[in-house]
């Protein structure tokens, strides 16, 4: 059960990071996504998109099936996987940004 949780969390977090990179690299596509009615804002926002992608992943496969009630099992699965996805996504995004800052600092020192 733990391995299934970690694999699902890593998979969704990776997908959300790819989604983030696509939106950052393709400004026209990002504007089209943001302008979509009803779902545009949710798909453009990193936090919201991560939770909605987690919702669809848990709909397909729920690693937390220890409860007897299907509603409780789904809600618990969505919340626990969502927390893991947000933590992992934000941790990796911070590391990526820090890498960019450190690379810039390193290149700036070599110019002087």
Short mmCIF file of C-alpha atoms in Angstrom, two decimals:
data_model
loop_
_atom_site.label_atom_id
_atom_site.label_comp_id
_atom_site.label_asym_id
_atom_site.label_seq_id
_atom_site.Cartn_x
_atom_site.Cartn_y
_atom_site.Cartn_z
CA UNK A 1 0.00 0.00 0.00
CA UNK A 2 2.83 2.43 0.80
CA UNK A 3 4.59 1.67 -2.49
CA UNK A 4 1.34 2.20 -4.42
CA UNK A 5 0.84 5.53 -2.66
CA UNK A 6 4.39 6.67 -3.41
CA UNK A 7 4.20 5.62 -7.06
CA UNK A 8 0.87 7.41 -7.58
CA UNK A 9 2.13 10.51 -5.76
CA UNK A 10 5.35 10.62 -7.79
CA UNK A 11 3.47 10.06 -11.04
CA UNK A 12 0.97 12.86 -10.47
CA UNK A 13 3.68 15.21 -9.16
CA UNK A 14 5.75 14.55 -12.28
CA UNK A 15 2.73 15.23 -14.48
CA UNK A 16 2.03 18.50 -12.66
CA UNK A 17 5.66 19.59 -13.08
CA UNK A 18 5.46 18.84 -16.80
CA UNK A 19 2.20 20.83 -16.94
CA UNK A 20 3.95 23.71 -15.13
CA UNK A 21 6.86 23.65 -17.58
CA UNK A 22 4.52 23.66 -20.57
CA UNK A 23 2.60 26.66 -19.22
CA UNK A 24 5.82 28.54 -18.46
CA UNK A 25 7.42 27.78 -21.83
CA UNK A 26 4.40 28.35 -24.07
CA UNK A 27 2.79 31.68 -23.18
CA UNK A 28 0.14 31.49 -25.94
CA UNK A 29 -0.96 28.05 -24.76
CA UNK A 30 -1.06 29.30 -21.16
CA UNK A 31 -3.30 32.22 -22.20
CA UNK A 32 -5.64 29.81 -24.01
CA UNK A 33 -5.83 27.54 -20.97
CA UNK A 34 -6.46 30.47 -18.64
CA UNK A 35 -9.23 31.80 -20.89
CA UNK A 36 -11.20 28.53 -20.88
CA UNK A 37 -14.59 28.98 -19.24
CA UNK A 38 -15.10 27.39 -15.82
CA UNK A 39 -11.93 25.22 -15.78
CA UNK A 40 -9.37 27.72 -17.09
CA UNK A 41 -8.40 29.21 -13.76
CA UNK A 42 -8.16 25.81 -12.12
CA UNK A 43 -5.88 24.45 -14.84
CA UNK A 44 -3.69 27.55 -14.83
CA UNK A 45 -3.20 27.67 -11.05
CA UNK A 46 -0.43 25.30 -9.92
CA UNK A 47 -2.09 24.43 -6.61
CA UNK A 48 -5.53 23.88 -8.13
CA UNK A 49 -4.24 21.92 -11.12
CA UNK A 50 -2.26 19.63 -8.83
CA UNK A 51 -5.35 18.81 -6.79
CA UNK A 52 -7.56 18.28 -9.86
CA UNK A 53 -4.98 16.02 -11.51
CA UNK A 54 -4.84 14.13 -8.20
CA UNK A 55 -8.64 13.88 -8.23
CA UNK A 56 -8.61 12.22 -11.65
CA UNK A 57 -5.72 9.93 -10.71
CA UNK A 58 -7.53 8.78 -7.55
CA UNK A 59 -10.69 8.25 -9.62
CA UNK A 60 -8.69 5.82 -11.78
CA UNK A 61 -6.73 4.23 -8.96
CA UNK A 62 -7.16 4.76 -5.23
CA UNK A 63 -4.24 3.44 -3.16
CA UNK A 64 -6.08 4.09 0.11
CA UNK A 65 -8.84 1.49 0.22
CA UNK A 66 -8.81 0.56 3.89
CA UNK A 67 -12.21 2.04 4.70
CA UNK A 68 -15.47 0.22 4.09
CA UNK A 69 -17.33 3.29 2.82
CA UNK A 70 -16.49 4.09 -0.83
CA UNK A 71 -17.06 7.82 -0.25
CA UNK A 72 -14.79 7.87 2.80
CA UNK A 73 -12.17 5.81 0.97
CA UNK A 74 -12.21 8.15 -2.02
CA UNK A 75 -12.10 11.31 0.11
CA UNK A 76 -9.24 9.96 2.21
CA UNK A 77 -7.36 8.82 -0.89
CA UNK A 78 -7.79 12.17 -2.61
CA UNK A 79 -6.70 14.16 0.44
CA UNK A 80 -3.68 12.01 1.29
CA UNK A 81 -2.44 11.69 -2.28
CA UNK A 82 -3.13 15.40 -2.84
CA UNK A 83 -1.03 16.39 0.17
CA UNK A 84 1.80 14.17 -1.03
CA UNK A 85 1.59 15.54 -4.58
CA UNK A 86 1.62 19.15 -3.41
CA UNK A 87 4.56 18.52 -1.08
CA UNK A 88 6.60 16.69 -3.72
CA UNK A 89 5.70 19.11 -6.53
CA UNK A 90 6.57 22.19 -4.50
CA UNK A 91 9.78 20.65 -3.16
CA UNK A 92 10.96 19.81 -6.67
CA UNK A 93 9.89 23.22 -8.01
CA UNK A 94 11.89 24.96 -5.26
CA UNK A 95 14.93 22.83 -6.06
CA UNK A 96 14.59 23.65 -9.77
CA UNK A 97 14.36 27.38 -9.06
CA UNK A 98 17.28 27.23 -6.63
CA UNK A 99 19.33 25.44 -9.27
CA UNK A 100 18.63 28.28 -11.69
CA UNK A 101 19.68 30.89 -9.13
CA UNK A 102 22.88 29.03 -8.25
CA UNK A 103 23.74 28.52 -11.92
CA UNK A 104 23.26 32.24 -12.56
CA UNK A 105 25.45 33.12 -9.58
CA UNK A 106 28.15 30.74 -10.80
CA UNK A 107 28.11 32.14 -14.34
CA UNK A 108 28.15 35.73 -13.04
CA UNK A 109 31.28 35.04 -10.98
CA UNK A 110 33.06 33.65 -14.04
CA UNK A 111 32.28 36.81 -16.04
CA UNK A 112 34.08 39.00 -13.50
#
